[in-house]
CSV table of C-alpha atoms in Angstrom, one decimal:
chain,number,residue,atom,x,y,z
A,1,MET,CA,19.1,-0.8,24.6
A,2,PRO,CA,17.7,0.3,27.9
A,3,LYS,CA,13.9,0.3,28.5
A,4,THR,CA,11.6,2.2,30.8
A,5,ILE,CA,9.6,0.4,33.5
A,6,ARG,CA,6.4,0.9,31.5
A,7,GLU,CA,7.8,-0.6,28.4
A,8,LEU,CA,9.0,-3.7,30.2
A,9,ALA,CA,5.7,-4.0,32.1
A,10,ASP,CA,3.8,-3.9,28.8
A,11,GLU,CA,6.2,-6.4,27.3
A,12,LEU,CA,5.8,-8.9,30.1
A,13,LYS,CA,2.1,-8.2,30.6
A,14,VAL,CA,2.3,-7.3,34.2
A,15,SER,CA,1.7,-4.1,36.2
A,16,LYS,CA,4.2,-1.2,36.5
A,17,GLN,CA,4.2,-1.7,40.3
A,18,THR,CA,5.5,-5.3,39.9
A,19,ILE,CA,8.4,-4.1,37.7
A,20,GLN,CA,9.0,-1.2,40.0
A,21,TYR,CA,9.2,-3.5,43.0
A,22,HIS,CA,11.7,-5.8,41.4
A,23,TYR,CA,13.7,-2.8,40.1
A,24,GLN,CA,14.1,-1.4,43.6
A,25,ARG,CA,15.4,-4.8,44.8
A,26,LEU,CA,18.2,-4.8,42.2
A,27,PRO,CA,21.8,-4.0,43.3
A,28,THR,CA,22.6,-0.3,42.8
A,29,LYS,CA,25.1,-1.0,40.0
A,30,ASN,CA,22.2,-2.4,37.8
A,31,ARG,CA,20.0,0.6,38.3
A,32,GLN,CA,20.3,3.5,35.9
A,33,LYS,CA,18.7,6.9,35.3
A,34,ASP,CA,18.6,9.0,32.2
A,35,SER,CA,19.2,12.7,31.9
A,36,GLN,CA,15.7,13.5,32.9
A,37,GLY,CA,15.7,11.3,36.0
A,38,THR,CA,13.6,8.5,34.6
A,39,ASN,CA,14.5,5.0,35.7
A,40,MET,CA,16.0,3.0,32.9
A,41,ILE,CA,16.4,-0.8,32.9
A,42,SER,CA,19.6,-2.1,31.4
A,43,LEU,CA,19.9,-5.5,29.6
A,44,THR,CA,21.3,-7.2,32.7
A,45,ALA,CA,18.5,-5.7,35.0
A,46,GLU,CA,15.9,-6.7,32.4
A,47,ARG,CA,17.1,-10.3,32.4
A,48,ILE,CA,17.1,-10.4,36.2
A,49,ILE,CA,13.6,-8.9,36.4
A,50,ARG,CA,12.3,-11.2,33.7
A,51,GLU,CA,13.5,-14.3,35.7
A,52,LYS,CA,11.9,-13.0,38.9
A,53,VAL,CA,8.6,-12.2,37.2
A,54,ALA,CA,8.5,-15.5,35.2
A,55,LYS,CA,9.0,-17.7,38.3
A,56,PRO,CA,5.7,-16.8,40.0
A,57,LEU,CA,3.9,-17.3,36.7
A,58,VAL,CA,5.3,-20.8,36.3
A,59,ALA,CA,4.6,-21.5,40.0
A,60,ASN,CA,1.0,-20.4,39.6
A,61,THR,CA,0.6,-22.5,36.5
A,62,GLN,CA,2.0,-25.6,38.1
A,63,GLN,CA,-0.2,-25.2,41.2
A,64,THR,CA,-3.4,-25.0,39.1
A,65,GLY,CA,-2.2,-27.8,36.9
A,66,SER,CA,-1.5,-30.0,39.9
A,67,LYS,CA,-5.0,-29.4,41.2
A,68,LYS,CA,-6.4,-30.5,37.9
A,69,VAL,CA,-4.3,-33.6,37.8
A,70,THR,CA,-5.5,-34.8,41.2
A,71,LYS,CA,-8.9,-35.6,39.9
A,72,THR,CA,-8.9,-38.9,38.2
A,73,SER,CA,-10.9,-39.9,35.2
A,74,LYS,CA,-12.8,-42.4,37.5
A,75,GLU,CA,-14.0,-39.5,39.7
A,76,ASN,CA,-15.0,-37.6,36.6
A,77,ASN,CA,-17.0,-40.6,35.3
A,78,GLU,CA,-18.7,-40.9,38.7
A,79,LEU,CA,-19.5,-37.2,38.7
A,80,ILE,CA,-20.9,-37.4,35.1
A,81,ALA,CA,-23.0,-40.5,36.0
A,82,THR,CA,-24.4,-38.7,39.1
A,83,LEU,CA,-25.3,-35.6,37.1
A,84,ARG,CA,-27.0,-37.8,34.4
A,85,ARG,CA,-29.1,-39.5,37.1
A,86,GLU,CA,-30.1,-36.1,38.5
A,87,ILE,CA,-31.1,-35.0,35.1
A,88,GLU,CA,-33.2,-38.1,34.5
A,89,ASP,CA,-34.9,-37.6,37.9
A,90,LEU,CA,-35.7,-34.1,37.1
A,91,LYS,CA,-37.1,-35.0,33.7
A,92,SER,CA,-39.3,-37.7,35.2
A,93,GLN,CA,-40.6,-35.3,37.9
A,94,ARG,CA,-41.3,-32.8,35.1
A,95,ASP,CA,-43.2,-35.4,33.1
A,96,LYS,CA,-45.3,-36.4,36.2
A,97,GLN,CA,-46.1,-32.8,36.9
A,98,LEU,CA,-47.1,-32.2,33.2
A,99,ALA,CA,-49.3,-35.3,33.3
A,100,THR,CA,-51.0,-34.1,36.5
A,101,LYS,CA,-51.6,-30.7,34.9
A,102,ASP,CA,-53.0,-32.3,31.8
A,103,ARG,CA,-55.5,-34.4,33.9
A,104,GLN,CA,-56.5,-31.3,35.8
A,105,ILE,CA,-57.1,-29.3,32.6
A,106,ASP,CA,-59.2,-32.2,31.2
A,107,HIS,CA,-61.3,-32.3,34.3
A,108,LEU,CA,-61.8,-28.6,34.4
A,109,THR,CA,-62.8,-28.6,30.7
A,110,LYS,CA,-65.4,-31.3,31.4
A,111,LEU,CA,-66.7,-29.2,34.3
A,112,VAL,CA,-67.0,-26.2,32.1
A,113,ASP,CA,-68.8,-28.2,29.4
A,114,GLN,CA,-71.3,-29.6,31.9
A,115,GLN,CA,-71.9,-26.1,33.3
A,116,GLN,CA,-72.6,-24.8,29.9
A,117,GLN,CA,-75.0,-27.6,29.1
A,118,LEU,CA,-76.9,-27.0,32.4
A,119,GLN,CA,-77.0,-23.3,31.6
A,120,LEU,CA,-78.6,-24.1,28.2
A,121,ALA,CA,-81.1,-26.5,29.8
A,122,THR,CA,-82.0,-23.8,32.3
A,123,VAL,CA,-82.5,-21.2,29.6
A,124,ALA,CA,-84.7,-23.6,27.7
A,125,ASP,CA,-86.8,-24.3,30.8
A,126,ASN,CA,-87.2,-20.6,31.5
A,127,ARG,CA,-88.4,-20.0,28.0
A,128,ARG,CA,-90.9,-22.9,28.3
A,129,LEU,CA,-92.2,-21.5,31.6
A,130,LYS,CA,-92.4,-18.0,30.2
A,131,ASP,CA,-94.5,-19.2,27.3
A,132,HIS,CA,-96.7,-21.2,29.6
A,133,VAL,CA,-97.1,-18.2,31.9
A,134,GLN,CA,-98.0,-16.0,28.9
A,135,LYS,CA,-100.5,-18.6,27.7
A,136,LEU,CA,-102.1,-18.8,31.2
A,137,SER,CA,-102.1,-15.0,31.3
A,138,GLY,CA,-103.9,-14.8,28.0
A,139,GLN,CA,-106.5,-17.3,29.2
A,140,LEU,CA,-106.9,-15.4,32.5
A,141,THR,CA,-107.3,-12.1,30.5
A,142,GLN,CA,-110.0,-13.7,28.4
A,143,LYS,CA,-111.9,-15.1,31.4
A,144,THR,CA,-111.6,-11.7,33.1
A,145,ASN,CA,-113.0,-10.0,30.0
A,146,ASP,CA,-115.8,-12.5,30.0
A,147,ASN,CA,-116.5,-11.9,33.6
A,148,LEU,CA,-116.2,-8.2,33.1
A,149,SER,CA,-118.7,-8.4,30.3
A,150,THR,CA,-121.0,-10.5,32.5
A,151,GLY,CA,-120.3,-8.0,35.3
A,152,ASN,CA,-121.1,-5.1,32.9
A,153,ASP,CA,-124.4,-6.8,32.1
A,154,LEU,CA,-125.2,-6.9,35.8
A,155,PHE,CA,-124.2,-3.3,36.2
A,156,ASN,CA,-126.4,-2.5,33.2
A,157,ILE,CA,-129.3,-4.3,34.7
A,158,GLN,CA,-128.8,-2.5,38.0
A,159,ASP,CA,-128.4,0.8,36.2
A,160,LYS,CA,-131.7,0.2,34.4
A,161,LYS,CA,-133.4,-0.6,37.6
A,162,SER,CA,-132.2,2.6,39.2
A,163,LYS,CA,-133.3,4.5,36.2
A,164,ILE,CA,-136.7,3.0,36.4
A,165,ALA,CA,-136.8,3.8,40.1
A,166,LYS,CA,-135.9,7.4,39.3
A,167,GLN,CA,-138.6,7.5,36.7
A,168,LYS,CA,-141.2,6.8,39.3
A,169,ILE,CA,-142.3,10.1,40.0
A,170,VAL,CA,-144.6,11.8,42.4
A,171,LYS,CA,-147.0,14.3,41.1
A,172,SER,CA,-146.4,17.5,42.9
A,173,GLY,CA,-149.1,19.5,41.4
A,174,SER,CA,-149.6,21.4,38.3
A,175,ASN,CA,-147.9,24.5,37.1
A,176,LYS,CA,-149.5,27.6,35.8
A,177,ASN,CA,-150.3,26.1,32.5
A,178,GLY,CA,-151.9,23.1,34.0
A,179,ILE,CA,-149.1,20.7,33.0
A,180,HIS,CA,-148.1,18.3,35.6
A,181,THR,CA,-144.4,18.1,36.5
A,182,ASN,CA,-142.8,15.0,37.6
A,183,ARG,CA,-140.4,15.0,40.5
A,184,ALA,CA,-138.1,12.2,41.6
A,185,ILE,CA,-138.5,10.8,45.1
A,186,LYS,CA,-135.7,12.1,47.3
A,187,ARG,CA,-134.9,10.1,50.3
A,188,TRP,CA,-132.8,11.3,53.3
A,189,TRP,CA,-129.9,8.8,52.9
A,190,LYS,CA,-129.2,10.0,49.4
A,191,PHE,CA,-128.1,13.4,50.6
A,192,TRP,CA,-124.8,12.0,52.0
């Protein structure tokens, strides 16, 4: 039973263009058309096209197979050994890097711990100094108060002296009733 180009291409799992190419290279006696003008492939044309399409597939398979065969198992073993050595080298490098990073982290952790201890010691010293300053300030305030009270006594004494001086009076005469009035002494420098 005759097939179309598309049916044969799907069956052989190749493109329509491949089948069309081989169909056009067939002798004219093997080419047929149906009533609608569609190209039909007869059984003889199908067999010829199948042989031509199958040959390149076999040739490609043999070429790739021959390339694979050229590598011997000795070469494969050498390649595997080389790859394993590279893997071991990379692992050792990774382990060295991790060990270095661990040492760095330990060192930084110690530094942070020392810094925190110094900070705590500084805070404790600051508190001690603050308490000492407050204690000294309290003593200074007490001495100042004592001095002020002594100073106040001096001021009180001077104030009393000035009051006594003011009480010294000069008799200016008598008033109408015959009562003497007392007047404080006024000096010229007290006007300013």
